[in-house]
């Protein structure tokens, strides 16, 4: 498990976001579009993991964004 950075984290993208989600956050729910609502088990801070289209020349990647 990686150290909790949830209190300082606002956004994270790409492979770093995927790793942080997999190793630290709990999935609360996932919608039909693949957007995940997540929660930190230590702080109860909530996040959403979504697809960020049009990033860096049209490439799309996953973005983790703090929601609460």
mmCIF file of C-alpha atoms in Angstrom:
data_model
loop_
_atom_site.group_PDB
_atom_site.id
_atom_site.type_symbol
_atom_site.label_atom_id
_atom_site.label_comp_id
_atom_site.label_asym_id
_atom_site.label_seq_id
_atom_site.Cartn_x
_atom_site.Cartn_y
_atom_site.Cartn_z
ATOM 1 C CA UNK A 1 0.000 0.000 0.000
ATOM 2 C CA UNK A 2 1.269 3.482 -0.842
ATOM 3 C CA UNK A 3 1.181 6.349 1.674
ATOM 4 C CA UNK A 4 -2.000 8.414 1.886
ATOM 5 C CA UNK A 5 -1.701 11.726 0.031
ATOM 6 C CA UNK A 6 -5.439 12.375 -0.180
ATOM 7 C CA UNK A 7 -5.474 15.534 1.959
ATOM 8 C CA UNK A 8 -2.948 17.215 -0.367
ATOM 9 C CA UNK A 9 -4.123 15.722 -3.667
ATOM 10 C CA UNK A 10 -6.442 17.662 -6.001
ATOM 11 C CA UNK A 11 -5.877 15.979 -9.377
ATOM 12 C CA UNK A 12 -3.704 13.212 -10.726
ATOM 13 C CA UNK A 13 -3.651 11.794 -14.242
ATOM 14 C CA UNK A 14 -2.302 8.953 -16.332
ATOM 15 C CA UNK A 15 -0.549 5.940 -14.882
ATOM 16 C CA UNK A 16 -0.019 7.726 -11.559
ATOM 17 C CA UNK A 17 -3.776 8.093 -11.123
ATOM 18 C CA UNK A 18 -4.413 4.443 -11.978
ATOM 19 C CA UNK A 19 -1.722 3.275 -9.525
ATOM 20 C CA UNK A 20 -3.027 5.467 -6.702
ATOM 21 C CA UNK A 21 -6.588 4.220 -7.223
ATOM 22 C CA UNK A 22 -5.545 0.572 -7.350
ATOM 23 C CA UNK A 23 -3.256 0.725 -4.325
ATOM 24 C CA UNK A 24 -5.063 3.110 -1.982
ATOM 25 C CA UNK A 25 -8.693 4.039 -2.761
ATOM 26 C CA UNK A 26 -11.914 2.050 -2.355
ATOM 27 C CA UNK A 27 -14.495 2.018 -5.149
ATOM 28 C CA UNK A 28 -17.915 3.243 -4.013
ATOM 29 C CA UNK A 29 -19.671 2.852 -7.373
ATOM 30 C CA UNK A 30 -19.077 2.840 -11.133
ATOM 31 C CA UNK A 31 -21.479 4.179 -13.758
ATOM 32 C CA UNK A 32 -22.156 2.845 -17.258
ATOM 33 C CA UNK A 33 -19.638 5.288 -18.763
ATOM 34 C CA UNK A 34 -16.792 3.847 -16.665
ATOM 35 C CA UNK A 35 -16.615 6.789 -14.259
ATOM 36 C CA UNK A 36 -15.744 5.599 -10.742
ATOM 37 C CA UNK A 37 -16.620 7.223 -7.439
ATOM 38 C CA UNK A 38 -13.912 6.456 -4.885
ATOM 39 C CA UNK A 39 -13.225 6.995 -1.191
ATOM 40 C CA UNK A 40 -10.067 7.070 0.894
ATOM 41 C CA UNK A 41 -10.301 4.448 3.670
ATOM 42 C CA UNK A 42 -8.240 6.623 6.044
ATOM 43 C CA UNK A 43 -9.666 10.133 5.569
ATOM 44 C CA UNK A 44 -13.092 9.560 3.913
ATOM 45 C CA UNK A 45 -12.101 12.098 1.216
ATOM 46 C CA UNK A 46 -13.931 11.321 -2.035
ATOM 47 C CA UNK A 47 -12.637 11.264 -5.594
ATOM 48 C CA UNK A 48 -13.867 10.538 -9.095
ATOM 49 C CA UNK A 49 -11.826 8.686 -11.732
ATOM 50 C CA UNK A 50 -12.884 9.677 -15.246
ATOM 51 C CA UNK A 51 -11.668 9.699 -18.819
ATOM 52 C CA UNK A 52 -10.015 13.011 -19.774
ATOM 53 C CA UNK A 53 -10.429 13.413 -23.556
ATOM 54 C CA UNK A 54 -8.324 15.691 -25.709
ATOM 55 C CA UNK A 55 -5.307 15.780 -23.446
ATOM 56 C CA UNK A 56 -1.936 16.485 -25.093
ATOM 57 C CA UNK A 57 -2.706 16.343 -28.791
ATOM 58 C CA UNK A 58 -5.886 14.289 -28.686
ATOM 59 C CA UNK A 59 -4.720 11.450 -26.459
ATOM 60 C CA UNK A 60 -7.137 10.452 -23.756
ATOM 61 C CA UNK A 61 -6.138 9.302 -20.301
ATOM 62 C CA UNK A 62 -7.641 8.656 -16.892
ATOM 63 C CA UNK A 63 -7.875 11.570 -14.455
ATOM 64 C CA UNK A 64 -8.413 11.326 -10.702
ATOM 65 C CA UNK A 65 -10.142 14.400 -9.292
ATOM 66 C CA UNK A 66 -10.948 15.189 -5.655
ATOM 67 C CA UNK A 67 -14.639 15.871 -5.039
ATOM 68 C CA UNK A 68 -14.912 16.196 -1.276
#
